[in-house]
Amino acid sequence: MTHDVLTADHSLAFPGGYTRSVGPVIGRFLTELRDGRLVGVRTASGGVLFPPAEYDADGEAVTGEFVDVGPECVVGAYAWVPRPRPDHPLDRPFAWALLTPDGADTALLHVLDLGVFELGAKPPKTLRAGLRVRPKWRAERTGAINDIESFRPDVTMINAPVRADYRLSAGKALSRFLGGIGEGRILGHRCEVCGKVYVPMKGMCPVDGVPTTEEVEVPGTGTVTTFAVNNIPDPRAPDVPFVSAYVLLDGADIAMVALVAGIPADQARMGMRVRAAWRPREEWGQTMANIKWFEPIDEPDVPFDEIKDYL
């Protein structure tokens, strides 16, 4: 013979509230909370008990000497709550943590608010033992532990908008180079001493230290000497990943930085032959943006020994 197990739901409640005396030690602690302060109590052995209690762990009465502690606290043990329950203090992920105020020897269990996270989020990397936090006090306080809404980390980083407005003078040589770009021409300067051609033109040979004035027009074809695959978006570039490269233009003796497109990033290579891809003529100005990027052309790669001195 079997019998069903009988169950019944019950609630224990005090509709009018449960009133009791807290005594002088806890009463002092709650009074200080109401006034926005943290206090501990000195034990007979010299330690500071927080939250205050009338007896220490050995059962010995405390001294009655109250000590200001905190407000900064150090996180000890903690538990991350990715999905708060309806009766939890926050409606978004938070942590329960043991918090030891500066100047105290014991810890308080309270709410640790690390910011706004989606439900189910994993604990942030900032959550760790040793994290320093401060209490966030409620505007209206009554003398209860929830006068502290939560504890929050110290401010260690800020994100400040930065802007600098300035005017850059290109100088005669670079202005002439950009003027050529505005005409669809790539211009360089040849050094009369060493014979090297510098693109963009600089107005001076960095090797011989002499002014350069002889203009040389070079074609929009060249060779990739070295390159990098980028995975951070750039408004000037095609979709990530994209390739930025040093391109040695035919007839030039120094490589220039440019974007390379028209080929999967994992197929870019040293020695690859490329050509400038110009924007439509109606979009041109005196700017390097006239050239969107360089694209591969159907020519054999240049052997490494021929470009090794231009890396």
C-alpha atoms as a PDB file:
ATOM      1  CA  MET A   1       0.000   0.000   0.000  1.00  0.00           C
ATOM      2  CA  THR A   2       1.411   3.397  -0.953  1.00  0.00           C
ATOM      3  CA  HIS A   3       0.586   6.830   0.326  1.00  0.00           C
ATOM      4  CA  ASP A   4       0.960  10.152  -1.497  1.00  0.00           C
ATOM      5  CA  VAL A   5       3.259  12.639   0.165  1.00  0.00           C
ATOM      6  CA  LEU A   6       1.274  15.615   1.329  1.00  0.00           C
ATOM      7  CA  THR A   7       2.720  19.106   0.832  1.00  0.00           C
ATOM      8  CA  ALA A   8       1.535  22.572   1.698  1.00  0.00           C
ATOM      9  CA  ASP A   9       2.915  26.059   1.095  1.00  0.00           C
ATOM     10  CA  HIS A  10       3.454  28.316   4.079  1.00  0.00           C
ATOM     11  CA  SER A  11       4.710  31.850   4.617  1.00  0.00           C
ATOM     12  CA  LEU A  12       6.193  33.366   7.747  1.00  0.00           C
ATOM     13  CA  ALA A  13       5.643  37.080   7.813  1.00  0.00           C
ATOM     14  CA  PHE A  14       5.287  39.969  10.218  1.00  0.00           C
ATOM     15  CA  PRO A  15       2.882  42.381   8.485  1.00  0.00           C
ATOM     16  CA  GLY A  16       3.522  45.119  11.001  1.00  0.00           C
ATOM     17  CA  GLY A  17       7.284  44.599  10.888  1.00  0.00           C
ATOM     18  CA  TYR A  18       9.642  42.917  13.338  1.00  0.00           C
ATOM     19  CA  THR A  19      10.998  45.346  15.903  1.00  0.00           C
ATOM     20  CA  ARG A  20      13.984  44.567  18.107  1.00  0.00           C
ATOM     21  CA  SER A  21      16.716  46.390  19.954  1.00  0.00           C
ATOM     22  CA  VAL A  22      20.083  46.336  18.186  1.00  0.00           C
ATOM     23  CA  GLY A  23      22.215  47.265  21.191  1.00  0.00           C
ATOM     24  CA  PRO A  24      24.953  49.887  21.459  1.00  0.00           C
ATOM     25  CA  VAL A  25      27.514  48.243  19.137  1.00  0.00           C
ATOM     26  CA  ILE A  26      25.333  47.383  16.133  1.00  0.00           C
ATOM     27  CA  GLY A  27      23.307  50.523  16.802  1.00  0.00           C
ATOM     28  CA  ARG A  28      26.435  52.643  16.423  1.00  0.00           C
ATOM     29  CA  PHE A  29      27.272  50.832  13.160  1.00  0.00           C
ATOM     30  CA  LEU A  30      23.780  51.445  11.724  1.00  0.00           C
ATOM     31  CA  THR A  31      23.790  55.061  12.850  1.00  0.00           C
ATOM     32  CA  GLU A  32      27.079  55.662  11.038  1.00  0.00           C
ATOM     33  CA  LEU A  33      25.639  53.980   7.928  1.00  0.00           C
ATOM     34  CA  ARG A  34      22.725  56.388   8.044  1.00  0.00           C
ATOM     35  CA  ASP A  35      25.255  59.242   8.088  1.00  0.00           C
ATOM     36  CA  GLY A  36      27.308  57.790   5.232  1.00  0.00           C
ATOM     37  CA  ARG A  37      30.273  56.412   7.191  1.00  0.00           C
ATOM     38  CA  LEU A  38      31.818  53.017   7.853  1.00  0.00           C
ATOM     39  CA  VAL A  39      33.015  52.116  11.354  1.00  0.00           C
ATOM     40  CA  GLY A  40      34.498  49.030  12.948  1.00  0.00           C
ATOM     41  CA  VAL A  41      35.118  48.191  16.586  1.00  0.00           C
ATOM     42  CA  ARG A  42      38.420  47.420  18.289  1.00  0.00           C
ATOM     43  CA  THR A  43      38.799  43.952  19.770  1.00  0.00           C
ATOM     44  CA  ALA A  44      40.681  43.152  22.963  1.00  0.00           C
ATOM     45  CA  SER A  45      43.519  41.691  20.855  1.00  0.00           C
ATOM     46  CA  GLY A  46      43.910  44.971  18.918  1.00  0.00           C
ATOM     47  CA  GLY A  47      42.192  44.016  15.682  1.00  0.00           C
ATOM     48  CA  VAL A  48      39.315  45.898  14.078  1.00  0.00           C
ATOM     49  CA  LEU A  49      36.068  43.990  13.644  1.00  0.00           C
ATOM     50  CA  PHE A  50      33.883  44.990  10.686  1.00  0.00           C
ATOM     51  CA  PRO A  51      30.928  44.956  10.682  1.00  0.00           C
ATOM     52  CA  PRO A  52      31.071  45.563  14.452  1.00  0.00           C
ATOM     53  CA  ALA A  53      29.825  42.849  16.795  1.00  0.00           C
ATOM     54  CA  GLU A  54      29.719  42.640  20.557  1.00  0.00           C
ATOM     55  CA  TYR A  55      32.132  39.686  20.694  1.00  0.00           C
ATOM     56  CA  ASP A  56      35.111  38.618  18.585  1.00  0.00           C
ATOM     57  CA  ALA A  57      35.724  35.173  17.113  1.00  0.00           C
ATOM     58  CA  ASP A  58      37.116  33.923  20.450  1.00  0.00           C
ATOM     59  CA  GLY A  59      33.972  34.959  22.298  1.00  0.00           C
ATOM     60  CA  GLU A  60      35.744  37.828  24.021  1.00  0.00           C
ATOM     61  CA  ALA A  61      33.904  41.120  24.439  1.00  0.00           C
ATOM     62  CA  VAL A  62      35.041  43.984  22.238  1.00  0.00           C
ATOM     63  CA  THR A  63      36.538  47.119  23.756  1.00  0.00           C
ATOM     64  CA  GLY A  64      33.848  49.583  22.728  1.00  0.00           C
ATOM     65  CA  GLU A  65      36.392  51.693  20.820  1.00  0.00           C
ATOM     66  CA  PHE A  66      34.935  52.522  17.422  1.00  0.00           C
ATOM     67  CA  VAL A  67      37.292  53.046  14.478  1.00  0.00           C
ATOM     68  CA  ASP A  68      36.619  54.777  11.161  1.00  0.00           C
ATOM     69  CA  VAL A  69      37.404  52.387   8.298  1.00  0.00           C
ATOM     70  CA  GLY A  70      37.286  52.638   4.516  1.00  0.00           C
ATOM     71  CA  PRO A  71      35.572  53.967   2.596  1.00  0.00           C
ATOM     72  CA  GLU A  72      37.801  52.121   0.125  1.00  0.00           C
ATOM     73  CA  CYS A  73      37.580  48.353   0.350  1.00  0.00           C
ATOM     74  CA  VAL A  74      39.456  45.408  -1.119  1.00  0.00           C
ATOM     75  CA  VAL A  75      37.616  42.539  -2.826  1.00  0.00           C
ATOM     76  CA  GLY A  76      38.358  39.092  -1.430  1.00  0.00           C
ATOM     77  CA  ALA A  77      36.247  36.093  -2.415  1.00  0.00           C
ATOM     78  CA  TYR A  78      33.413  36.729  -4.868  1.00  0.00           C
ATOM     79  CA  ALA A  79      30.643  34.990  -6.822  1.00  0.00           C
ATOM     80  CA  TRP A  80      29.396  36.233 -10.187  1.00  0.00           C
ATOM     81  CA  VAL A  81      25.626  36.270 -10.746  1.00  0.00           C
ATOM     82  CA  PRO A  82      24.976  36.231 -14.523  1.00  0.00           C
ATOM     83  CA  ARG A  83      21.176  35.974 -14.228  1.00  0.00           C
ATOM     84  CA  PRO A  84      19.778  37.806 -11.194  1.00  0.00           C
ATOM     85  CA  ARG A  85      16.592  36.557  -9.577  1.00  0.00           C
ATOM     86  CA  PRO A  86      13.600  38.840  -9.013  1.00  0.00           C
ATOM     87  CA  ASP A  87      14.517  39.377  -5.355  1.00  0.00           C
ATOM     88  CA  HIS A  88      18.171  40.195  -6.040  1.00  0.00           C
ATOM     89  CA  PRO A  89      19.357  43.788  -5.445  1.00  0.00           C
ATOM     90  CA  LEU A  90      20.186  44.453  -9.130  1.00  0.00           C
ATOM     91  CA  ASP A  91      18.285  43.455 -12.270  1.00  0.00           C
ATOM     92  CA  ARG A  92      21.478  42.899 -14.286  1.00  0.00           C
ATOM     93  CA  PRO A  93      24.581  40.757 -13.768  1.00  0.00           C
ATOM     94  CA  PHE A  94      26.550  41.583 -10.610  1.00  0.00           C
ATOM     95  CA  ALA A  95      28.732  39.882  -8.023  1.00  0.00           C
ATOM     96  CA  TRP A  96      28.431  39.034  -4.353  1.00  0.00           C
ATOM     97  CA  ALA A  97      31.765  39.792  -2.720  1.00  0.00           C
ATOM     98  CA  LEU A  98      33.534  39.802   0.619  1.00  0.00           C
ATOM     99  CA  LEU A  99      34.828  43.364   1.040  1.00  0.00           C
ATOM    100  CA  THR A 100      37.437  44.385   3.601  1.00  0.00           C
ATOM    101  CA  PRO A 101      37.583  48.145   4.254  1.00  0.00           C
ATOM    102  CA  ASP A 102      40.939  49.837   4.674  1.00  0.00           C
ATOM    103  CA  GLY A 103      41.792  49.699   8.390  1.00  0.00           C
ATOM    104  CA  ALA A 104      39.614  46.653   9.130  1.00  0.00           C
ATOM    105  CA  ASP A 105      40.569  43.007   9.682  1.00  0.00           C
ATOM    106  CA  THR A 106      37.304  41.339   8.678  1.00  0.00           C
ATOM    107  CA  ALA A 107      35.024  41.576   5.654  1.00  0.00           C
ATOM    108  CA  LEU A 108      31.449  42.466   4.781  1.00  0.00           C
ATOM    109  CA  LEU A 109      29.376  40.526   2.247  1.00  0.00           C
ATOM    110  CA  HIS A 110      27.746  42.968  -0.149  1.00  0.00           C
ATOM    111  CA  VAL A 111      26.818  43.730  -3.758  1.00  0.00           C
ATOM    112  CA  LEU A 112      29.568  44.511  -6.263  1.00  0.00           C
ATOM    113  CA  ASP A 113      28.353  46.519  -9.259  1.00  0.00           C
ATOM    114  CA  LEU A 114      30.782  46.354 -12.195  1.00  0.00           C
ATOM    115  CA  GLY A 115      28.608  48.073 -14.776  1.00  0.00           C
ATOM    116  CA  VAL A 116      25.920  47.192 -17.286  1.00  0.00           C
ATOM    117  CA  PHE A 117      26.076  43.712 -18.832  1.00  0.00           C
ATOM    118  CA  GLU A 118      23.630  41.625 -20.825  1.00  0.00           C
ATOM    119  CA  LEU A 119      21.874  38.829 -18.971  1.00  0.00           C
ATOM    120  CA  GLY A 120      23.996  35.707 -18.943  1.00  0.00           C
ATOM    121  CA  ALA A 121      27.232  37.615 -19.485  1.00  0.00           C
ATOM    122  CA  LYS A 122      30.484  36.113 -18.319  1.00  0.00           C
ATOM    123  CA  PRO A 123      32.322  37.878 -15.485  1.00  0.00           C
ATOM    124  CA  PRO A 124      34.389  40.835 -16.743  1.00  0.00           C
ATOM    125  CA  LYS A 125      38.173  40.681 -16.660  1.00  0.00           C
ATOM    126  CA  THR A 126      38.171  43.511 -14.127  1.00  0.00           C
ATOM    127  CA  LEU A 127      36.563  41.253 -11.514  1.00  0.00           C
ATOM    128  CA  ARG A 128      39.375  39.871  -9.389  1.00  0.00           C
ATOM    129  CA  ALA A 129      40.557  39.491  -5.822  1.00  0.00           C
ATOM    130  CA  GLY A 130      42.367  42.652  -4.772  1.00  0.00           C
ATOM    131  CA  LEU A 131      40.092  44.980  -6.765  1.00  0.00           C
ATOM    132  CA  ARG A 132      39.596  48.258  -4.902  1.00  0.00           C
ATOM    133  CA  VAL A 133      36.030  49.514  -4.570  1.00  0.00           C
ATOM    134  CA  ARG A 134      33.997  52.220  -2.844  1.00  0.00           C
ATOM    135  CA  PRO A 135      30.416  52.279  -1.510  1.00  0.00           C
ATOM    136  CA  LYS A 136      27.610  53.837  -3.523  1.00  0.00           C
ATOM    137  CA  TRP A 137      25.342  55.419  -0.910  1.00  0.00           C
ATOM    138  CA  ARG A 138      21.609  55.822  -1.360  1.00  0.00           C
ATOM    139  CA  ALA A 139      20.298  59.378  -1.351  1.00  0.00           C
ATOM    140  CA  GLU A 140      17.795  58.547   1.405  1.00  0.00           C
ATOM    141  CA  ARG A 141      19.241  56.506   4.279  1.00  0.00           C
ATOM    142  CA  THR A 142      17.475  55.009   7.263  1.00  0.00           C
ATOM    143  CA  GLY A 143      20.201  53.215   9.216  1.00  0.00           C
ATOM    144  CA  ALA A 144      20.274  49.802   7.509  1.00  0.00           C
ATOM    145  CA  ILE A 145      22.813  47.764   5.591  1.00  0.00           C
ATOM    146  CA  ASN A 146      21.041  48.539   2.315  1.00  0.00           C
ATOM    147  CA  ASP A 147      21.829  52.228   2.850  1.00  0.00           C
ATOM    148  CA  ILE A 148      24.772  51.120   0.730  1.00  0.00           C
ATOM    149  CA  GLU A 149      23.255  50.407  -2.677  1.00  0.00           C
ATOM    150  CA  SER A 150      26.381  48.615  -3.892  1.00  0.00           C
ATOM    151  CA  PHE A 151      30.147  48.839  -4.072  1.00  0.00           C
ATOM    152  CA  ARG A 152      31.775  50.022  -7.290  1.00  0.00           C
ATOM    153  CA  PRO A 153      35.375  49.928  -8.563  1.00  0.00           C
ATOM    154  CA  ASP A 154      37.673  52.909  -8.311  1.00  0.00           C
ATOM    155  CA  VAL A 155      37.942  54.958 -11.493  1.00  0.00           C
ATOM    156  CA  THR A 156      41.176  53.884 -13.172  1.00  0.00           C
ATOM    157  CA  MET A 157      40.499  54.785 -16.831  1.00  0.00           C
ATOM    158  CA  ILE A 158      38.525  57.412 -18.733  1.00  0.00           C
ATOM    159  CA  ASN A 159      37.543  57.791 -22.382  1.00  0.00           C
ATOM    160  CA  ALA A 160      37.921  61.469 -23.188  1.00  0.00           C
ATOM    161  CA  PRO A 161      37.151  62.897 -26.664  1.00  0.00           C
ATOM    162  CA  VAL A 162      40.335  64.271 -28.212  1.00  0.00           C
ATOM    163  CA  ARG A 163      40.495  66.758 -31.064  1.00  0.00           C
ATOM    164  CA  ALA A 164      43.274  68.950 -32.383  1.00  0.00           C
ATOM    165  CA  ASP A 165      42.670  71.461 -35.161  1.00  0.00           C
ATOM    166  CA  TYR A 166      45.785  72.491 -37.059  1.00  0.00           C
ATOM    167  CA  ARG A 167      46.932  73.640 -40.488  1.00  0.00           C
ATOM    168  CA  LEU A 168      49.748  71.759 -42.222  1.00  0.00           C
ATOM    169  CA  SER A 169      51.926  73.461 -44.793  1.00  0.00           C
ATOM    170  CA  ALA A 170      53.062  70.963 -47.422  1.00  0.00           C
ATOM    171  CA  GLY A 171      56.079  72.990 -48.569  1.00  0.00           C
ATOM    172  CA  LYS A 172      57.142  73.588 -52.147  1.00  0.00           C
ATOM    173  CA  ALA A 173      58.262  70.052 -53.007  1.00  0.00           C
ATOM    174  CA  LEU A 174      55.266  68.213 -51.570  1.00  0.00           C
ATOM    175  CA  SER A 175      52.876  70.838 -52.961  1.00  0.00           C
ATOM    176  CA  ARG A 176      54.335  70.244 -56.415  1.00  0.00           C
ATOM    177  CA  PHE A 177      53.990  66.466 -55.933  1.00  0.00           C
ATOM    178  CA  LEU A 178      50.326  66.791 -54.886  1.00  0.00           C
ATOM    179  CA  GLY A 179      49.709  69.144 -57.795  1.00  0.00           C
ATOM    180  CA  GLY A 180      50.969  66.397 -60.093  1.00  0.00           C
ATOM    181  CA  ILE A 181      48.680  63.866 -58.421  1.00  0.00           C
ATOM    182  CA  GLY A 182      45.820  66.272 -59.122  1.00  0.00           C
ATOM    183  CA  GLU A 183      46.749  65.982 -62.822  1.00  0.00           C
ATOM    184  CA  GLY A 184      47.017  62.182 -62.725  1.00  0.00           C
ATOM    185  CA  ARG A 185      50.848  62.235 -62.698  1.00  0.00           C
ATOM    186  CA  ILE A 186      53.263  60.798 -60.148  1.00  0.00           C
ATOM    187  CA  LEU A 187      56.305  63.054 -59.831  1.00  0.00           C
ATOM    188  CA  GLY A 188      59.654  62.598 -58.140  1.00  0.00           C
ATOM    189  CA  HIS A 189      62.978  64.404 -57.776  1.00  0.00           C
ATOM    190  CA  ARG A 190      66.316  63.113 -59.014  1.00  0.00           C
ATOM    191  CA  CYS A 191      69.475  63.834 -57.025  1.00  0.00           C
ATOM    192  CA  GLU A 192      72.234  65.289 -59.230  1.00  0.00           C
ATOM    193  CA  VAL A 193      74.916  63.639 -57.075  1.00  0.00           C
ATOM    194  CA  CYS A 194      73.763  60.023 -56.565  1.00  0.00           C
ATOM    195  CA  GLY A 195      71.138  59.892 -59.318  1.00  0.00           C
ATOM    196  CA  LYS A 196      68.461  58.415 -57.050  1.00  0.00           C
ATOM    197  CA  VAL A 197      64.827  59.303 -57.690  1.00  0.00           C
ATOM    198  CA  TYR A 198      62.680  60.095 -54.663  1.00  0.00           C
ATOM    199  CA  VAL A 199      58.889  59.710 -54.795  1.00  0.00           C
ATOM    200  CA  PRO A 200      57.182  61.634 -53.298  1.00  0.00           C
ATOM    201  CA  MET A 201      59.627  64.451 -54.050  1.00  0.00           C
ATOM    202  CA  LYS A 202      61.262  65.939 -50.944  1.00  0.00           C
ATOM    203  CA  GLY A 203      63.282  68.852 -52.253  1.00  0.00           C
ATOM    204  CA  MET A 204      66.491  67.385 -50.807  1.00  0.00           C
ATOM    205  CA  CYS A 205      68.482  64.174 -51.136  1.00  0.00           C
ATOM    206  CA  PRO A 206      68.597  62.460 -47.702  1.00  0.00           C
ATOM    207  CA  VAL A 207      71.821  60.669 -48.709  1.00  0.00           C
ATOM    208  CA  ASP A 208      73.885  63.547 -50.073  1.00  0.00           C
ATOM    209  CA  GLY A 209      72.148  66.422 -48.304  1.00  0.00           C
ATOM    210  CA  VAL A 210      71.870  68.531 -51.477  1.00  0.00           C
ATOM    211  CA  PRO A 211      68.752  70.247 -52.883  1.00  0.00           C
ATOM    212  CA  THR A 212      66.900  68.379 -55.634  1.00  0.00           C
ATOM    213  CA  THR A 213      65.115  70.213 -58.434  1.00  0.00           C
ATOM    214  CA  GLU A 214      65.089  67.873 -61.462  1.00  0.00           C
ATOM    215  CA  GLU A 215      61.560  66.517 -61.860  1.00  0.00           C
ATOM    216  CA  VAL A 216      61.001  62.928 -62.962  1.00  0.00           C
ATOM    217  CA  GLU A 217      57.612  61.427 -63.816  1.00  0.00           C
ATOM    218  CA  VAL A 218      57.276  57.748 -62.920  1.00  0.00           C
ATOM    219  CA  PRO A 219      54.537  55.340 -64.011  1.00  0.00           C
ATOM    220  CA  GLY A 220      51.797  54.048 -61.717  1.00  0.00           C
ATOM    221  CA  THR A 221      53.236  50.537 -61.746  1.00  0.00           C
ATOM    222  CA  GLY A 222      55.539  49.094 -59.116  1.00  0.00           C
ATOM    223  CA  THR A 223      56.583  46.209 -56.908  1.00  0.00           C
ATOM    224  CA  VAL A 224      55.547  45.265 -53.383  1.00  0.00           C
ATOM    225  CA  THR A 225      58.711  45.157 -51.278  1.00  0.00           C
ATOM    226  CA  THR A 226      57.081  44.299 -47.957  1.00  0.00           C
ATOM    227  CA  PHE A 227      53.546  44.385 -46.539  1.00  0.00           C
ATOM    228  CA  ALA A 228      51.309  43.924 -43.510  1.00  0.00           C
ATOM    229  CA  VAL A 229      47.877  42.319 -43.179  1.00  0.00           C
ATOM    230  CA  ASN A 230      45.583  44.557 -41.109  1.00  0.00           C
ATOM    231  CA  ASN A 231      42.561  43.357 -39.132  1.00  0.00           C
ATOM    232  CA  ILE A 232      41.508  46.733 -37.707  1.00  0.00           C
ATOM    233  CA  PRO A 233      38.972  48.647 -39.834  1.00  0.00           C
ATOM    234  CA  ASP A 234      40.199  51.752 -41.661  1.00  0.00           C
ATOM    235  CA  PRO A 235      37.806  54.098 -43.512  1.00  0.00           C
ATOM    236  CA  ARG A 236      40.302  54.413 -46.375  1.00  0.00           C
ATOM    237  CA  ALA A 237      40.632  50.670 -46.890  1.00  0.00           C
ATOM    238  CA  PRO A 238      38.476  47.874 -48.289  1.00  0.00           C
ATOM    239  CA  ASP A 239      36.912  45.362 -45.927  1.00  0.00           C
ATOM    240  CA  VAL A 240      39.163  43.790 -43.307  1.00  0.00           C
ATOM    241  CA  PRO A 241      41.492  42.073 -43.494  1.00  0.00           C
ATOM    242  CA  PHE A 242      43.268  44.414 -45.883  1.00  0.00           C
ATOM    243  CA  VAL A 243      46.880  44.866 -46.980  1.00  0.00           C
ATOM    244  CA  SER A 244      49.084  47.912 -46.528  1.00  0.00           C
ATOM    245  CA  ALA A 245      52.384  47.714 -48.340  1.00  0.00           C
ATOM    246  CA  TYR A 246      55.554  49.478 -49.368  1.00  0.00           C
ATOM    247  CA  VAL A 247      55.394  49.848 -53.140  1.00  0.00           C
ATOM    248  CA  LEU A 248      58.552  50.611 -55.109  1.00  0.00           C
ATOM    249  CA  LEU A 249      57.325  52.442 -58.200  1.00  0.00           C
ATOM    250  CA  ASP A 250      59.126  51.710 -61.445  1.00  0.00           C
ATOM    251  CA  GLY A 251      61.894  54.268 -61.869  1.00  0.00           C
ATOM    252  CA  ALA A 252      61.917  55.265 -58.176  1.00  0.00           C
ATOM    253  CA  ASP A 253      64.580  54.466 -55.593  1.00  0.00           C
ATOM    254  CA  ILE A 254      62.458  54.634 -52.446  1.00  0.00           C
ATOM    255  CA  ALA A 255      59.266  52.707 -51.657  1.00  0.00           C
ATOM    256  CA  MET A 256      56.053  54.516 -50.686  1.00  0.00           C
ATOM    257  CA  VAL A 257      53.286  53.298 -48.363  1.00  0.00           C
ATOM    258  CA  ALA A 258      49.999  52.397 -50.048  1.00  0.00           C
ATOM    259  CA  LEU A 259      46.976  50.146 -49.751  1.00  0.00           C
ATOM    260  CA  VAL A 260      46.845  46.976 -51.857  1.00  0.00           C
ATOM    261  CA  ALA A 261      43.486  45.518 -52.919  1.00  0.00           C
ATOM    262  CA  GLY A 262      42.006  43.332 -55.629  1.00  0.00           C
ATOM    263  CA  ILE A 263      43.504  40.203 -54.111  1.00  0.00           C
ATOM    264  CA  PRO A 264      42.733  38.163 -50.966  1.00  0.00           C
ATOM    265  CA  ALA A 265      44.929  39.337 -48.108  1.00  0.00           C
ATOM    266  CA  ASP A 266      46.490  35.903 -47.684  1.00  0.00           C
ATOM    267  CA  GLN A 267      47.715  36.001 -51.284  1.00  0.00           C
ATOM    268  CA  ALA A 268      49.746  39.200 -50.956  1.00  0.00           C
ATOM    269  CA  ARG A 269      53.468  38.613 -51.316  1.00  0.00           C
ATOM    270  CA  MET A 270      56.820  40.330 -51.634  1.00  0.00           C
ATOM    271  CA  GLY A 271      57.822  40.963 -55.236  1.00  0.00           C
ATOM    272  CA  MET A 272      54.212  41.148 -56.448  1.00  0.00           C
ATOM    273  CA  ARG A 273      53.667  43.555 -59.348  1.00  0.00           C
ATOM    274  CA  VAL A 274      50.936  46.174 -58.874  1.00  0.00           C
ATOM    275  CA  ARG A 275      49.364  49.187 -60.560  1.00  0.00           C
ATOM    276  CA  ALA A 276      47.718  52.327 -59.130  1.00  0.00           C
ATOM    277  CA  ALA A 277      43.909  52.242 -59.202  1.00  0.00           C
ATOM    278  CA  TRP A 278      42.819  55.847 -59.783  1.00  0.00           C
ATOM    279  CA  ARG A 279      39.423  57.168 -58.756  1.00  0.00           C
ATOM    280  CA  PRO A 280      37.161  58.678 -61.447  1.00  0.00           C
ATOM    281  CA  ARG A 281      38.586  61.922 -62.847  1.00  0.00           C
ATOM    282  CA  GLU A 282      35.701  64.018 -61.500  1.00  0.00           C
ATOM    283  CA  GLU A 283      36.663  63.008 -57.947  1.00  0.00           C
ATOM    284  CA  TRP A 284      40.288  64.152 -58.201  1.00  0.00           C
ATOM    285  CA  GLY A 285      41.825  66.817 -56.047  1.00  0.00           C
ATOM    286  CA  GLN A 286      45.348  67.632 -54.945  1.00  0.00           C
ATOM    287  CA  THR A 287      45.434  64.630 -52.616  1.00  0.00           C
ATOM    288  CA  MET A 288      46.783  61.084 -52.520  1.00  0.00           C
ATOM    289  CA  ALA A 289      43.164  59.945 -52.123  1.00  0.00           C
ATOM    290  CA  ASN A 290      43.045  60.185 -55.959  1.00  0.00           C
ATOM    291  CA  ILE A 291      44.679  56.746 -55.861  1.00  0.00           C
ATOM    292  CA  LYS A 292      42.334  54.349 -54.050  1.00  0.00           C
ATOM    293  CA  TRP A 293      44.961  51.631 -53.773  1.00  0.00           C
ATOM    294  CA  PHE A 294      47.273  49.466 -55.871  1.00  0.00           C
ATOM    295  CA  GLU A 295      45.998  46.317 -57.576  1.00  0.00           C
ATOM    296  CA  PRO A 296      47.924  43.269 -58.858  1.00  0.00           C
ATOM    297  CA  ILE A 297      48.802  43.077 -62.539  1.00  0.00           C
ATOM    298  CA  ASP A 298      49.494  40.006 -64.638  1.00  0.00           C
ATOM    299  CA  GLU A 299      53.287  40.152 -64.571  1.00  0.00           C
ATOM    300  CA  PRO A 300      55.845  37.771 -63.018  1.00  0.00           C
ATOM    301  CA  ASP A 301      56.942  38.535 -59.468  1.00  0.00           C
ATOM    302  CA  VAL A 302      60.228  40.375 -59.053  1.00  0.00           C
ATOM    303  CA  PRO A 303      62.938  38.177 -57.486  1.00  0.00           C
ATOM    304  CA  PHE A 304      63.778  38.976 -53.870  1.00  0.00           C
ATOM    305  CA  ASP A 305      67.416  39.807 -54.641  1.00  0.00           C
ATOM    306  CA  GLU A 306      66.226  42.717 -56.820  1.00  0.00           C
ATOM    307  CA  ILE A 307      64.180  44.349 -54.038  1.00  0.00           C
ATOM    308  CA  LYS A 308      66.088  43.362 -50.887  1.00  0.00           C
ATOM    309  CA  ASP A 309      67.824  46.741 -50.684  1.00  0.00           C
ATOM    310  CA  TYR A 310      64.462  48.562 -50.638  1.00  0.00           C
ATOM    311  CA  LEU A 311      62.877  46.786 -47.629  1.00  0.00           C
END
